[in-house]
């Protein structure tokens, strides 16, 4: 079926956390051939909040726990295996004023009969007077991403928050900091009993009760934070080199604002235990509609509900155009292949992507091609997202540029010499000269344009 020259999809899923990928798995297995727009920067990274989590210990089926990024990789692979089509970009517009609905992503408009919104929620900031000055210079919203940064090692660090995320980040940071200060605005932790017990029993964590962070101070890097007692108004300086936020989230509803009903806190309004929104054929799943539970497993369950509801609605209205799987049993996914660390035996001067200091030194001194160096850490979810995008850029350039991955935990000296203050950090070199630096996850087009500009000058 086509409308206004556009082919019409059965179902488009916006968002790629546990809710989005679970919805995709169910919809794909129902032969609906869903399109899933992963998101990229708007509202977070592909894979959702579990991409910035270390060990997930409460997701059923993993008795020893599983790393958050690894869990999301498995969900993604399962969705793709059954026929989900991914668009790895941000949705930039959603039009629910006409049927079929229209969604714009990566410059193209997609028409669809049904929509599942699984856009999640974004981490809140404190809005300190000096916040922008010290952002990525000591202040971070992701301890899991940035904790291994050289500046934080054997330094006093602080986490603000009292829930599970704050407790998890405080425990995680004890691997790197000399002491971790947990700043709690109330008189008790809101975290689960197990997480609270873990924090209170850890001698490397100091809990500051009834305190709020008023501001931050320092030179080129964060050196201290100001704590305030909300009851007395008294304040004190706490010397720390890092401040990590874990203070809740805001639902990502910007694209449908004014088109769908929301509750008093801005979450998409649905009936209790149901995924239907105020528009027919539009469903909500995960944290974008969940102000209470906000767990990976509840998000996955709601994704299942949304997909089943969408399938029933499409079938009832005779709108579904099913696509049979060929072959009926898709090939197994298998385990991902990790990049081996390069040494004198396996180094390849022409390889598009390598890992480690040996490859970096060889390419820096010997190659005349632009060189992308990405600094990562094993637990960095955003790094997990960015690396495939960088590899895709290099493949599209047909070998005209190369890439090297540096693990800042394994090669701390290289990261320190490079001035890395968080992961992912990408540096672009050409002819032994640093041409450009990128912090955080950026669109693939930014990296490609920067390399193409260097290639054009070199011609």
Short mmCIF file of C-alpha atoms in Angstrom, two decimals:
data_model
loop_
_atom_site.label_atom_id
_atom_site.label_comp_id
_atom_site.label_asym_id
_atom_site.label_seq_id
_atom_site.Cartn_x
_atom_site.Cartn_y
_atom_site.Cartn_z
CA UNK A 1 0.00 0.00 0.00
CA UNK A 2 1.22 3.51 -0.84
CA UNK A 3 -0.04 6.93 0.22
CA UNK A 4 1.20 10.16 -1.40
CA UNK A 5 4.05 8.21 -2.94
CA UNK A 6 5.07 6.70 0.39
CA UNK A 7 4.92 2.98 1.07
CA UNK A 8 3.00 2.37 4.29
CA UNK A 9 4.55 0.32 7.08
CA UNK A 10 2.56 -1.82 9.48
CA UNK A 11 4.34 -0.57 12.55
CA UNK A 12 7.11 1.84 13.45
CA UNK A 13 8.73 1.63 16.88
CA UNK A 14 10.50 4.76 18.11
CA UNK A 15 13.14 3.97 20.72
CA UNK A 16 15.52 1.10 21.37
CA UNK A 17 15.69 0.32 25.06
CA UNK A 18 14.25 -2.88 26.56
CA UNK A 19 10.75 -1.69 25.68
CA UNK A 20 11.51 -0.91 22.04
CA UNK A 21 13.52 -4.05 21.31
CA UNK A 22 11.01 -6.33 23.07
CA UNK A 23 8.18 -4.76 21.07
CA UNK A 24 10.23 -5.33 17.93
CA UNK A 25 10.84 -9.00 18.77
CA UNK A 26 7.13 -9.66 19.25
CA UNK A 27 6.06 -7.65 16.20
CA UNK A 28 8.69 -9.26 13.98
CA UNK A 29 7.68 -12.75 15.08
CA UNK A 30 4.09 -11.79 14.22
CA UNK A 31 5.32 -11.21 10.64
CA UNK A 32 4.65 -7.46 10.82
CA UNK A 33 8.19 -6.59 9.60
CA UNK A 34 8.47 -3.61 11.96
CA UNK A 35 10.75 -0.61 11.50
CA UNK A 36 12.60 0.45 14.63
CA UNK A 37 14.14 3.93 14.86
CA UNK A 38 16.88 3.49 17.43
CA UNK A 39 17.51 7.12 18.28
CA UNK A 40 21.04 8.41 18.48
CA UNK A 41 21.43 11.59 20.53
CA UNK A 42 17.96 13.01 21.13
CA UNK A 43 16.82 11.75 24.54
CA UNK A 44 19.77 9.44 25.05
CA UNK A 45 21.63 6.75 23.14
CA UNK A 46 20.45 3.58 21.38
CA UNK A 47 19.78 0.86 23.92
CA UNK A 48 18.42 3.24 26.54
CA UNK A 49 19.52 3.64 30.14
CA UNK A 50 20.85 0.09 30.43
CA UNK A 51 23.66 1.18 28.11
CA UNK A 52 25.01 3.27 31.01
CA UNK A 53 24.63 0.50 33.59
CA UNK A 54 27.29 -1.98 34.70
CA UNK A 55 26.02 -5.30 36.08
CA UNK A 56 22.28 -5.86 35.72
CA UNK A 57 21.59 -8.32 38.52
CA UNK A 58 17.79 -8.41 38.49
CA UNK A 59 16.92 -9.29 34.90
CA UNK A 60 15.49 -12.84 34.90
CA UNK A 61 17.56 -15.50 33.16
CA UNK A 62 20.99 -14.20 34.14
CA UNK A 63 21.74 -15.65 37.59
CA UNK A 64 25.24 -14.15 37.70
CA UNK A 65 24.13 -10.83 36.26
CA UNK A 66 24.93 -9.36 32.85
CA UNK A 67 26.48 -6.10 31.73
CA UNK A 68 23.85 -3.61 30.61
CA UNK A 69 25.34 -3.01 27.12
CA UNK A 70 25.70 -6.77 26.60
CA UNK A 71 22.04 -7.33 27.51
CA UNK A 72 20.95 -4.65 25.03
CA UNK A 73 23.20 -6.13 22.34
CA UNK A 74 21.44 -9.47 22.78
CA UNK A 75 17.98 -7.87 22.58
CA UNK A 76 18.97 -5.95 19.46
CA UNK A 77 20.39 -9.07 17.79
CA UNK A 78 17.23 -11.01 18.60
CA UNK A 79 15.01 -8.29 17.12
CA UNK A 80 17.10 -8.13 13.94
CA UNK A 81 17.25 -11.92 13.66
CA UNK A 82 13.46 -12.08 13.38
CA UNK A 83 13.20 -9.37 10.75
CA UNK A 84 13.19 -5.98 12.45
CA UNK A 85 14.56 -3.25 10.20
CA UNK A 86 16.67 -0.67 12.04
CA UNK A 87 17.11 3.01 11.28
CA UNK A 88 20.08 4.11 13.40
CA UNK A 89 19.20 7.78 13.65
CA UNK A 90 16.99 10.16 15.60
CA UNK A 91 13.32 10.57 14.79
CA UNK A 92 13.06 14.30 14.12
CA UNK A 93 9.28 14.67 13.68
CA UNK A 94 6.13 12.66 14.38
CA UNK A 95 2.83 13.73 12.78
CA UNK A 96 -0.23 12.10 14.34
CA UNK A 97 -2.70 14.51 12.72
CA UNK A 98 -3.40 12.31 9.70
CA UNK A 99 -3.65 8.63 8.91
CA UNK A 100 -1.43 6.85 8.10
CA UNK A 101 0.86 8.55 10.60
CA UNK A 102 4.10 10.16 9.44
CA UNK A 103 7.50 9.88 11.11
CA UNK A 104 10.63 11.63 9.86
CA UNK A 105 14.10 10.19 10.47
CA UNK A 106 17.45 10.59 8.69
CA UNK A 107 15.84 12.93 6.17
CA UNK A 108 13.15 10.47 5.07
CA UNK A 109 9.45 10.38 5.89
CA UNK A 110 7.90 7.05 6.84
CA UNK A 111 4.16 6.42 6.70
CA UNK A 112 2.82 3.86 9.18
CA UNK A 113 -0.49 2.44 10.31
CA UNK A 114 0.59 2.02 13.96
CA UNK A 115 3.24 3.49 16.22
CA UNK A 116 4.87 2.33 19.44
CA UNK A 117 6.57 5.10 21.40
CA UNK A 118 9.42 3.72 23.50
CA UNK A 119 11.47 6.89 23.74
CA UNK A 120 12.32 6.48 27.42
CA UNK A 121 13.44 9.24 29.74
CA UNK A 122 16.55 11.44 29.99
CA UNK A 123 18.79 12.00 32.99
CA UNK A 124 18.07 15.21 34.89
CA UNK A 125 20.67 17.86 35.68
CA UNK A 126 20.97 19.99 38.82
CA UNK A 127 21.32 23.30 37.00
CA UNK A 128 24.18 24.52 39.20
CA UNK A 129 25.49 28.06 38.52
CA UNK A 130 28.84 26.58 37.42
CA UNK A 131 27.45 23.43 35.81
CA UNK A 132 28.28 24.26 32.20
CA UNK A 133 31.78 25.37 33.13
CA UNK A 134 32.63 22.01 34.69
CA UNK A 135 30.57 19.73 32.45
CA UNK A 136 32.98 17.04 31.21
CA UNK A 137 35.61 18.79 33.33
CA UNK A 138 34.63 16.98 36.49
CA UNK A 139 30.82 16.89 36.30
CA UNK A 140 29.13 13.97 34.52
CA UNK A 141 25.73 12.30 34.30
CA UNK A 142 27.30 8.90 33.66
CA UNK A 143 29.69 7.40 36.18
CA UNK A 144 29.73 4.17 34.19
CA UNK A 145 30.91 6.03 31.08
CA UNK A 146 33.44 8.38 32.67
CA UNK A 147 34.56 6.75 35.92
CA UNK A 148 37.73 5.32 34.39
CA UNK A 149 38.92 8.76 33.26
CA UNK A 150 42.52 9.35 34.47
CA UNK A 151 41.59 12.51 36.41
CA UNK A 152 39.25 10.52 38.67
CA UNK A 153 41.73 7.84 39.70
CA UNK A 154 42.64 7.88 43.40
CA UNK A 155 40.68 11.11 43.78
CA UNK A 156 37.74 11.95 46.03
CA UNK A 157 34.50 11.71 44.07
CA UNK A 158 30.84 12.53 44.75
CA UNK A 159 27.52 11.11 43.57
CA UNK A 160 24.27 12.99 44.13
CA UNK A 161 21.07 10.97 44.53
CA UNK A 162 19.49 8.39 46.80
CA UNK A 163 17.98 5.76 44.49
CA UNK A 164 19.27 2.53 42.98
CA UNK A 165 21.18 4.32 40.23
CA UNK A 166 22.99 6.59 42.69
CA UNK A 167 23.92 3.67 44.93
CA UNK A 168 25.13 1.58 42.00
CA UNK A 169 27.27 4.43 40.69
CA UNK A 170 28.75 5.08 44.14
CA UNK A 171 29.78 1.43 44.49
CA UNK A 172 31.14 1.39 40.93
CA UNK A 173 33.27 4.49 41.52
CA UNK A 174 35.05 2.91 44.49
CA UNK A 175 37.07 1.01 41.86
CA UNK A 176 38.69 4.29 40.85
CA UNK A 177 38.34 6.94 43.55
CA UNK A 178 40.10 7.10 46.91
CA UNK A 179 36.76 7.89 48.61
CA UNK A 180 33.23 8.30 47.27
CA UNK A 181 30.78 10.74 48.83
CA UNK A 182 27.08 10.02 48.33
CA UNK A 183 25.02 13.21 48.67
CA UNK A 184 21.45 12.46 49.80
CA UNK A 185 18.90 15.23 50.26
CA UNK A 186 16.78 13.22 52.70
CA UNK A 187 17.29 11.10 55.80
CA UNK A 188 17.26 7.70 54.07
CA UNK A 189 18.05 6.01 50.78
CA UNK A 190 15.25 5.34 48.29
CA UNK A 191 17.20 2.43 46.80
CA UNK A 192 16.25 -1.22 47.10
CA UNK A 193 17.25 -2.91 50.34
CA UNK A 194 20.07 -4.87 48.73
CA UNK A 195 21.61 -1.78 47.12
CA UNK A 196 21.23 0.32 50.27
CA UNK A 197 22.92 -2.39 52.38
CA UNK A 198 25.78 -2.58 49.89
CA UNK A 199 26.41 1.17 50.13
CA UNK A 200 26.12 1.45 53.90
CA UNK A 201 28.51 -1.47 54.42
CA UNK A 202 31.17 -0.05 52.10
CA UNK A 203 33.87 1.81 54.02
CA UNK A 204 34.97 3.56 50.81
CA UNK A 205 31.60 5.37 50.65
CA UNK A 206 30.65 8.26 52.94
CA UNK A 207 26.95 9.20 52.98
CA UNK A 208 26.08 12.86 53.56
CA UNK A 209 22.46 12.98 54.77
CA UNK A 210 20.19 16.03 54.40
CA UNK A 211 22.50 17.79 51.99
CA UNK A 212 22.03 19.49 48.64
CA UNK A 213 24.69 20.45 46.10
CA UNK A 214 24.61 24.24 45.74
CA UNK A 215 27.50 24.84 43.34
CA UNK A 216 30.87 23.65 42.07
CA UNK A 217 34.26 25.35 42.00
CA UNK A 218 37.78 24.88 40.74
CA UNK A 219 40.24 25.96 38.06
CA UNK A 220 40.43 24.15 34.72
CA UNK A 221 38.98 21.07 36.47
CA UNK A 222 36.46 20.60 39.26
CA UNK A 223 38.10 20.89 42.71
CA UNK A 224 35.22 21.18 45.18
CA UNK A 225 31.46 21.29 45.58
CA UNK A 226 29.40 23.37 47.99
CA UNK A 227 26.96 21.40 50.15
CA UNK A 228 24.02 23.08 51.83
CA UNK A 229 21.84 21.94 54.72
CA UNK A 230 18.29 22.79 53.53
CA UNK A 231 17.05 23.07 57.14
CA UNK A 232 19.63 25.44 58.60
CA UNK A 233 20.99 26.98 55.42
CA UNK A 234 24.53 26.23 56.58
CA UNK A 235 27.03 25.37 53.84
CA UNK A 236 30.36 23.57 53.63
CA UNK A 237 32.98 22.90 50.97
CA UNK A 238 33.69 19.29 50.00
CA UNK A 239 36.93 18.78 48.01
CA UNK A 240 36.20 16.39 45.12
CA UNK A 241 37.55 15.92 41.59
CA UNK A 242 34.34 14.41 40.23
CA UNK A 243 30.59 14.97 40.65
CA UNK A 244 28.18 12.44 39.13
CA UNK A 245 24.43 12.99 38.79
CA UNK A 246 21.89 10.26 39.52
CA UNK A 247 18.81 12.38 40.27
CA UNK A 248 16.03 10.98 38.18
CA UNK A 249 14.73 11.41 34.67
CA UNK A 250 12.33 13.37 32.47
CA UNK A 251 10.18 11.49 29.91
CA UNK A 252 11.12 12.06 26.27
CA UNK A 253 7.81 13.24 24.83
CA UNK A 254 8.98 16.29 22.88
CA UNK A 255 8.07 14.84 19.46
CA UNK A 256 4.44 14.21 20.42
CA UNK A 257 3.88 17.18 22.71
CA UNK A 258 0.41 18.61 22.10
CA UNK A 259 -0.64 15.53 20.11
CA UNK A 260 -1.10 12.99 22.92
CA UNK A 261 -2.40 13.27 26.46
CA UNK A 262 0.20 13.31 29.25
CA UNK A 263 -0.14 13.05 33.02
CA UNK A 264 0.75 15.71 35.58
CA UNK A 265 4.44 14.74 35.43
CA UNK A 266 4.65 14.76 31.63
CA UNK A 267 4.52 10.99 31.09
CA UNK A 268 2.33 9.66 28.28
CA UNK A 269 -1.13 8.93 29.66
CA UNK A 270 -2.37 5.34 29.36
CA UNK A 271 -4.93 3.26 31.20
CA UNK A 272 -3.54 1.27 34.13
CA UNK A 273 -1.82 -1.83 32.80
CA UNK A 274 -2.57 -0.93 29.18
CA UNK A 275 -0.32 0.48 26.41
CA UNK A 276 -2.94 2.48 24.47
CA UNK A 277 -2.44 6.25 24.30
CA UNK A 278 -5.08 8.87 23.48
CA UNK A 279 -4.63 8.28 19.72
CA UNK A 280 -5.90 5.14 17.97
CA UNK A 281 -3.08 2.85 16.86
CA UNK A 282 -0.48 4.67 18.96
CA UNK A 283 0.98 2.82 21.96
CA UNK A 284 3.42 3.68 24.74
CA UNK A 285 6.01 1.34 26.24
CA UNK A 286 8.69 1.70 28.86
CA UNK A 287 9.78 4.72 30.88
CA UNK A 288 8.08 7.28 28.64
CA UNK A 289 4.81 6.18 30.26
CA UNK A 290 6.09 4.79 33.58
CA UNK A 291 6.62 7.26 36.42
CA UNK A 292 6.65 4.58 39.11
CA UNK A 293 8.46 1.33 38.33
CA UNK A 294 11.06 2.27 35.69
CA UNK A 295 12.85 -1.08 35.59
CA UNK A 296 14.37 -2.91 32.64
CA UNK A 297 12.05 -5.87 33.11
CA UNK A 298 8.88 -3.75 33.41
CA UNK A 299 9.93 -1.83 30.29
CA UNK A 300 10.40 -5.12 28.42
CA UNK A 301 7.01 -6.35 29.61
CA UNK A 302 5.30 -3.18 28.46
CA UNK A 303 7.01 -3.52 25.07
CA UNK A 304 5.48 -6.98 24.77
CA UNK A 305 2.04 -5.56 25.65
CA UNK A 306 2.36 -2.73 23.14
CA UNK A 307 3.33 -5.07 20.30
CA UNK A 308 0.49 -7.49 21.04
CA UNK A 309 -2.00 -4.62 21.26
CA UNK A 310 -0.73 -3.13 18.00
CA UNK A 311 -0.98 -6.48 16.24
CA UNK A 312 -4.58 -6.99 17.43
CA UNK A 313 -5.56 -3.47 16.43
CA UNK A 314 -4.02 -3.79 12.96
CA UNK A 315 -5.70 -7.16 12.44
CA UNK A 316 -9.08 -5.93 13.72
CA UNK A 317 -9.02 -3.01 11.29
CA UNK A 318 -7.71 -5.17 8.42
CA UNK A 319 -4.61 -2.99 8.12
CA UNK A 320 -1.85 -5.55 8.64
CA UNK A 321 0.18 -6.67 5.64
CA UNK A 322 2.15 -9.63 6.95
CA UNK A 323 5.55 -10.68 5.60
CA UNK A 324 6.53 -14.33 5.96
CA UNK A 325 10.02 -15.18 7.19
CA UNK A 326 12.40 -16.64 4.63
CA UNK A 327 13.88 -18.92 5.73
CA UNK A 328 11.28 -19.89 8.30
CA UNK A 329 13.99 -20.42 10.91
CA UNK A 330 16.50 -17.55 10.71
CA UNK A 331 20.17 -18.25 11.23
CA UNK A 332 21.49 -18.15 14.77
CA UNK A 333 23.31 -15.02 15.85
CA UNK A 334 26.27 -16.48 17.71
CA UNK A 335 28.67 -14.58 19.95
CA UNK A 336 30.05 -11.20 18.86
CA UNK A 337 33.60 -11.11 17.54
CA UNK A 338 35.81 -8.81 19.62
CA UNK A 339 38.65 -6.78 18.14
CA UNK A 340 41.98 -8.32 19.15
CA UNK A 341 44.66 -6.04 20.58
CA UNK A 342 47.29 -5.47 17.92
CA UNK A 343 50.90 -6.50 18.39
CA UNK A 344 53.93 -7.15 16.19
CA UNK A 345 52.42 -10.42 14.96
CA UNK A 346 48.88 -9.37 14.02
CA UNK A 347 49.30 -5.68 13.13
CA UNK A 348 48.00 -4.84 9.65
CA UNK A 349 49.08 -1.54 8.11
CA UNK A 350 46.02 -1.51 5.82
CA UNK A 351 43.31 -2.63 8.29
CA UNK A 352 40.36 -0.27 8.71
CA UNK A 353 40.08 -0.85 12.46
CA UNK A 354 42.56 -2.03 15.07
CA UNK A 355 43.00 -1.84 18.83
CA UNK A 356 45.74 -0.80 21.21
CA UNK A 357 48.81 1.36 21.58
CA UNK A 358 50.97 -0.67 19.23
CA UNK A 359 48.63 0.00 16.29
CA UNK A 360 48.24 3.64 17.30
CA UNK A 361 51.98 4.27 17.33
CA UNK A 362 52.55 2.49 13.99
CA UNK A 363 49.73 4.26 12.17
CA UNK A 364 50.53 7.65 13.72
CA UNK A 365 54.12 7.51 12.48
CA UNK A 366 53.80 5.51 9.26
CA UNK A 367 50.38 6.15 7.69
CA UNK A 368 49.53 9.09 5.47
CA UNK A 369 45.78 8.48 5.89
CA UNK A 370 43.49 10.33 8.32
CA UNK A 371 43.40 8.43 11.61
CA UNK A 372 40.39 8.23 13.97
CA UNK A 373 41.39 7.36 17.53
CA UNK A 374 38.50 6.48 19.83
CA UNK A 375 39.14 6.31 23.57
CA UNK A 376 36.79 3.89 25.31
CA UNK A 377 36.31 1.97 28.55
CA UNK A 378 34.89 -1.57 28.87
CA UNK A 379 31.73 -0.41 30.69
CA UNK A 380 31.02 2.63 28.50
CA UNK A 381 27.65 2.13 26.82
CA UNK A 382 27.95 5.20 24.57
CA UNK A 383 31.30 3.81 23.35
CA UNK A 384 29.48 0.59 22.55
CA UNK A 385 27.08 2.58 20.37
CA UNK A 386 29.64 4.79 18.70
CA UNK A 387 32.22 2.24 17.58
CA UNK A 388 30.00 0.53 14.97
CA UNK A 389 29.14 3.96 13.57
CA UNK A 390 32.81 4.87 13.21
CA UNK A 391 33.55 1.53 11.56
CA UNK A 392 30.69 2.19 9.15
CA UNK A 393 32.18 5.59 8.26
CA UNK A 394 35.56 4.02 7.54
CA UNK A 395 33.95 1.33 5.40
CA UNK A 396 32.00 3.96 3.43
CA UNK A 397 35.25 5.82 2.77
CA UNK A 398 36.69 2.68 1.20
CA UNK A 399 39.95 2.52 3.12
CA UNK A 400 40.83 6.19 2.72
CA UNK A 401 41.02 6.52 6.52
CA UNK A 402 41.73 4.19 9.44
CA UNK A 403 40.66 3.78 13.05
CA UNK A 404 42.23 2.70 16.35
CA UNK A 405 40.48 1.91 19.62
CA UNK A 406 42.24 2.68 22.92
CA UNK A 407 40.96 1.16 26.17
CA UNK A 408 41.69 3.87 28.75
CA UNK A 409 41.71 1.32 31.57
CA UNK A 410 44.31 -0.90 29.90
CA UNK A 411 46.37 2.00 28.53
CA UNK A 412 46.05 4.76 31.09
CA UNK A 413 49.25 6.53 30.09
CA UNK A 414 48.12 7.00 26.49
CA UNK A 415 44.74 8.35 27.67
CA UNK A 416 46.46 10.75 30.08
CA UNK A 417 48.87 12.01 27.44
CA UNK A 418 45.94 12.55 25.08
CA UNK A 419 44.11 14.66 27.69
CA UNK A 420 41.07 12.39 27.70
CA UNK A 421 38.47 13.61 30.23
CA UNK A 422 35.67 11.15 29.49
CA UNK A 423 34.54 8.42 27.16
CA UNK A 424 33.88 8.20 24.34
CA UNK A 425 36.43 10.72 23.11
CA UNK A 426 37.44 10.68 19.44
CA UNK A 427 40.51 12.42 18.05
CA UNK A 428 41.15 12.86 14.34
CA UNK A 429 44.80 12.96 13.25
CA UNK A 430 46.41 13.52 9.87
CA UNK A 431 50.13 13.61 9.14
CA UNK A 432 50.99 13.43 12.87
CA UNK A 433 48.81 16.45 13.65
CA UNK A 434 45.64 16.56 15.77
CA UNK A 435 42.97 18.07 13.53
CA UNK A 436 39.78 17.73 15.55
CA UNK A 437 38.42 16.30 18.81
CA UNK A 438 34.92 15.01 19.56
CA UNK A 439 33.46 14.29 23.01
CA UNK A 440 30.50 11.99 23.46
CA UNK A 441 28.29 10.38 20.84
CA UNK A 442 28.00 12.36 17.60
CA UNK A 443 26.17 11.73 14.37
CA UNK A 444 28.04 9.55 11.89
CA UNK A 445 27.87 12.38 9.34
CA UNK A 446 30.05 14.64 11.54
CA UNK A 447 32.96 12.23 11.50
CA UNK A 448 32.58 11.52 7.80
CA UNK A 449 32.49 15.21 6.89
CA UNK A 450 35.61 15.94 8.97
CA UNK A 451 37.56 13.14 7.27
CA UNK A 452 36.33 14.10 3.79
CA UNK A 453 37.49 17.67 4.41
CA UNK A 454 41.00 16.42 5.16
CA UNK A 455 40.99 14.18 2.10
CA UNK A 456 39.88 17.06 -0.12
CA UNK A 457 42.78 19.23 1.07
CA UNK A 458 45.24 16.37 0.55
CA UNK A 459 44.25 15.92 -3.12
#
